[in-house]
Amino acid sequence: MRPLSSLGGKWLGFVTAIWVQAICGNNYTFSNYSDALKSLMALSQLQLNYLSVAKDVGKAFGLLSGLASDRWSPSVILIIGSAEGLVGYGVQWLVVSQRISPLPYWQMCIFLCMGGNSTTWMNTAVLVTCMRNFPRNRGPVSGILKGYVGLSTAIFTDICTALFSSDPSTFLLILAVVPAAVCLTAIIFLRENPPALTSAEEREEARYVNVFNVIAITVATYLLAFDITGNHGRVLSIAFASGLMFLLATPLVVPLYSVLFKLKSCNSDVEGQIKEPLIVSHKASPAKQRKPAETKTHTELEDVSTSTKRRPVIGEDHRVFEMMQTVDFWILFVSFLCGVGTGMCVMNNMGQMGLALGYKDVSIFVSLTSIWGFFGRIGSGVASEYFLWEFGTARPLWNAASQILMTLGFIILALALPGSLYIGSILVGICYGVRLTVTVPIASELFGLKYYGVLYNIIILNLPLGSFLFSGLLAGYVYDSEATRSASGSNICVGPQCYFLVFLIMALASAVGFGLDLLLAIRTNKLYSRMYLDKKSGTSILA
């Protein structure tokens, strides 16, 4: 039996992991203050987009956090991430609040890169620890954690709107200070714990995960209700912020209940635990007790000695270079680029997209993308896990389905009909969320958990790469080209033509992503069928 002191430790660590993820979406909030940077620094749209690319390039240095996760504790990784975010967003706050003069463009790129890189340390600490703590519930756990990342944009945006009237300088101050404070709390509790060892523990784990799902959905619904009810007075806004803080604290009921329930169970079972060894000792066979340990055949010993020399197959632990030599890795990598690169383009340019279509305040679209991204994340995590264990459905099929919806979303955005931005932002948010969530367990199931920190950060290299290709090059050049053709001749473009070509190209990229995901589902079908059959037979191939 595990010591009572550790019974709630894993769940308390998971609660702090949720809090860290709830403040890790600061990279997706660029639209909330990008217009202020553009005005203060007199930037063209292309220059502004390259600032957003610099922010996303910070994720390219996530490989450092991945390597560090194999050597350092989650606490050290969280400290590094929080300190880097404090500096990166703190300097941006000083500029936007006009406490200092705007820095040279290249220096601003560095500080935006630092802010972007800070989240890779936080995400790595959380995801690597939780994937190892909950290997039998990778889909739902990934959905919950990634879901809170998606909600974090709405959490930051709505709290700032409620309390500070969407002031961009205050918003940046919150981005600098709050993540640092939360990470300093998480370093006390977030650590690796033994996974579920028995079927009873697995069932209990699944029940608790369902409770976290319900709480997360409640938080998302609460945020959505605030967004769709229009403007609010000062009193209602403060009440909303207070209610949100309460909801974010409610996951604490799970570790509290776990400790109290286990304490009661342990006290009632003490007598049975004392008697059980006596009963077993009377029934034990002397012959079995004397069974020697040296019963391995020469063939078995030879298999052990040679097993480390063969190349691992899909579903086993891969080293980094072994993984990158597989076709499946590159299919997953490129399909991920098609999904998240296009999604990031929309999130980075939502401010200018809204202004081009005549919307003065785009915070509603930022929040809608965030909240519906949450539903995509948490829904796909639960659904992919359920269909895997009940029907043997390959997880990449969920990514393929999301790419169909994302293609439709870009076509709707390109048409620029009344309400298109509402519908398009919702569809893109959902599909972006599905892609981020489902890819996390897919990568661990295909290539193992031993080097997962590095594996995860190699996969998310697609975030800066996609941001550069779709947001920096494509959207930046097309927007500035259309602005130059306008009658005003300024650097501001107004009208549906500003992003029409961008949306069409991204729709095509999403269609390519669909084909790649479908191919990956076909290639990995045997792995997922084997996982399904092993689960039904009571064994497991998962680490």
Coordinates of N, CA and C in Angstrom, one line a residue, residues 4 7-8 208 253-267:
L4 N 0.1 7.1 3.2 CA -1.0 8.0 3.1 C -0.7 9.4 2.7
L7 N -1.1 9.9 -1.0 CA -2.4 9.6 -1.7 C -2.9 10.7 -2.4
G8 N -2.9 11.9 -1.8 CA -3.4 13.1 -2.5 C -2.4 13.9 -3.2
Y208 N -11.9 10.4 -11.0 CA -11.4 11.7 -10.7 C -11.1 12.6 -11.9
V253 N -11.0 20.2 -4.6 CA -11.8 19.2 -3.9 C -11.4 17.8 -4.2
V254 N -10.8 17.6 -5.3 CA -10.4 16.2 -5.7 C -9.3 15.7 -4.8
P255 N -8.1 16.4 -4.6 CA -7.1 15.8 -3.7 C -7.6 15.8 -2.3
L256 N -8.5 16.7 -1.9 CA -9.0 16.7 -0.5 C -9.9 15.5 -0.3
Y257 N -10.7 15.2 -1.2 CA -11.6 14.0 -1.1 C -10.8 12.8 -1.2
S258 N -9.8 12.7 -2.0 CA -8.9 11.6 -2.2 C -8.3 11.2 -0.8
V259 N -7.7 12.2 -0.1 CA -7.1 11.9 1.1 C -8.1 11.5 2.2
L260 N -9.2 12.1 2.3 CA -10.2 11.8 3.3 C -10.8 10.4 3.0
F261 N -11.1 10.1 1.8 CA -11.7 8.8 1.4 C -10.7 7.7 1.7
K262 N -9.4 7.9 1.3 CA -8.4 6.8 1.5 C -8.1 6.6 3.0
L263 N -8.2 7.7 3.8 CA -7.9 7.6 5.2 C -9.0 6.7 5.8
K264 N -10.2 7.0 5.5 CA -11.3 6.1 6.0 C -11.2 4.7 5.6
S265 N -10.8 4.5 4.3 CA -10.7 3.1 3.7 C -9.5 2.4 4.4
C266 N -8.4 3.1 4.6 CA -7.3 2.5 5.3 C -7.6 2.0 6.7
N267 N -8.3 2.9 7.4 CA -8.6 2.5 8.8 C -9.5 1.3 8.9

